[in-house]
Amino acid sequence: TEVRHAVASALAHSARHGAVSGSMLRRLIVLRNWLPETDRPGLDGAIQACRRTGVECASWPQSQVYEALASGIDGAGAQSIFVLAREGRRKAIGCLLVKAGVGVRDAWARHGLTRAEMEEFLDQVASGMEVFPISLEYVRLAAAHALAVNLATGTMPPFALLDFVETADLQGLQPETLPLERLLAMLEAEADPAALGSTAELLARSRAVVDRFGFLDSWFEEGAAVEQLLEGKRMARAKRVALVRESLLPEHATKWADRLARIALLLRHCEDEEPWQEFFVTAKEVLAGRTMAEIPLMSRVAEVTVDAYIASRSAGPMNGRRSV
């Protein structure tokens, strides 16, 4: 906080001496609400000093986003979002890493890329993770929610977030939390009423997505609770799975309902038709307290939890499988 206050004071001093450009002023205005409330008065002083000295706010950079991609959300709640943009004859890439409970964890952008460099980058991304073509509306929703989480947790967003926002043409981006209840209501409003009329059918259809998405391999519980539940018990894998599913997962129902609902939001905003309603209904049923054994996606979480526990016991404490 002291450093941020000192920087704001230095910016105000520079503004009074004509050393703040229009682009700097535009960026100060953009990030003002990204900061904790206690830091805003100092920044407001710098902005006012710019205006008193006649600094004209620069226009928003010219960037034409032509594609956006997002990874699935992994077991730790982390997700990568990419935007591809044209900047004149060259291309640019922006990347955002968001994480549940943290907010925006990392951001960067690369400019002046050739078509060959862009294609090479996309090949690297595709070989390393499962990505989905998404709408720019999803990018804005995810970024705004992540910024709100940053504020709530006191985690400052990275410096390069400004570069990403300009590359992604997210003009006017402000922190806006999307809590689970509001998210579910949003999805409910967009769902097909005829399909939602049969919860049992949608849950049955969700069995088909269990093995479809690679990111589900990272959805598992770990830590002391799993150790206490499974350690020292001699039983078959199926019984361990049932124990995790019936005893442990209900204690974390809200976390998993949130994860399921955010996947539903992601798939809802994909360019291709994806089974988002299955994830949405599963989220609702998990939150409503339906027995986990009746929910295929949660049975999958229980199975992966047991497999991860067994792998960690076999590999030793330093080499066990962990979610990212």
Coordinates of N, CA and C in Angstrom, one line a residue, residues 135 137-138 141 178 182-196 261 264-270 276-277 280:
S135 N -16.9 -16.7 -27.1 CA -17.3 -15.3 -27.4 C -16.5 -14.3 -26.6
E137 N -17.9 -11.9 -25.2 CA -18.7 -11.6 -24.0 C -18.2 -12.5 -22.8
Y138 N -17.9 -13.7 -23.1 CA -17.3 -14.6 -22.0 C -16.0 -14.0 -21.5
L141 N -17.0 -11.3 -19.1 CA -17.6 -11.8 -17.9 C -16.5 -12.4 -17.0
L178 N -19.6 -12.3 -10.1 CA -20.7 -13.1 -10.6 C -20.8 -14.3 -9.6
R182 N -26.3 -15.8 -8.8 CA -26.6 -15.0 -9.9 C -26.2 -15.7 -11.2
L183 N -25.2 -16.5 -11.2 CA -24.7 -17.2 -12.3 C -25.8 -18.3 -12.7
L184 N -26.3 -19.0 -11.7 CA -27.3 -20.0 -11.9 C -28.6 -19.4 -12.5
A185 N -28.9 -18.2 -12.0 CA -30.1 -17.5 -12.5 C -29.9 -17.1 -14.0
M186 N -28.7 -16.7 -14.3 CA -28.4 -16.3 -15.7 C -28.5 -17.5 -16.6
L187 N -28.0 -18.6 -16.2 CA -28.0 -19.8 -17.0 C -29.4 -20.3 -17.1
E188 N -30.2 -20.2 -16.1 CA -31.6 -20.7 -16.1 C -32.4 -19.9 -17.1
A189 N -32.1 -18.6 -17.2 CA -32.8 -17.7 -18.1 C -32.5 -18.1 -19.6
E190 N -31.3 -18.6 -19.8 CA -30.8 -18.9 -21.2 C -31.1 -20.4 -21.6
A191 N -31.5 -21.2 -20.6 CA -31.7 -22.6 -20.9 C -33.0 -22.9 -21.6
D192 N -33.0 -24.0 -22.3 CA -34.2 -24.5 -23.0 C -35.2 -25.0 -22.0
P193 N -36.4 -24.4 -21.8 CA -37.3 -24.9 -20.8 C -37.7 -26.3 -21.0
A194 N -37.8 -26.7 -22.3 CA -38.3 -28.1 -22.5 C -37.2 -29.1 -22.0
A195 N -35.9 -28.7 -22.2 CA -34.9 -29.6 -21.8 C -34.8 -29.7 -20.2
L196 N -35.0 -28.5 -19.6 CA -34.9 -28.4 -18.2 C -36.1 -29.1 -17.5
A261 N -21.0 -24.9 -12.5 CA -21.8 -23.7 -13.1 C -20.9 -22.9 -14.0
A264 N -20.5 -24.6 -17.2 CA -21.7 -24.4 -18.0 C -21.6 -23.1 -18.7
L265 N -21.2 -22.0 -18.0 CA -21.1 -20.7 -18.6 C -20.1 -20.7 -19.7
L266 N -18.9 -21.3 -19.5 CA -17.9 -21.4 -20.6 C -18.5 -22.1 -21.8
L267 N -19.1 -23.3 -21.6 CA -19.7 -24.1 -22.8 C -20.8 -23.3 -23.4
R268 N -21.6 -22.6 -22.6 CA -22.7 -21.8 -23.2 C -22.2 -20.8 -24.2
H269 N -21.0 -20.2 -24.0 CA -20.4 -19.2 -24.8 C -19.4 -19.7 -25.8
C270 N -19.4 -21.0 -26.0 CA -18.6 -21.6 -27.1 C -19.2 -21.4 -28.4
W276 N -23.7 -27.7 -22.4 CA -23.6 -26.8 -21.2 C -24.8 -27.0 -20.2
Q277 N -26.0 -27.4 -20.8 CA -27.1 -27.6 -19.9 C -26.9 -28.8 -18.9
F280 N -25.0 -27.3 -16.1 CA -25.9 -26.4 -15.4 C -26.8 -27.2 -14.5

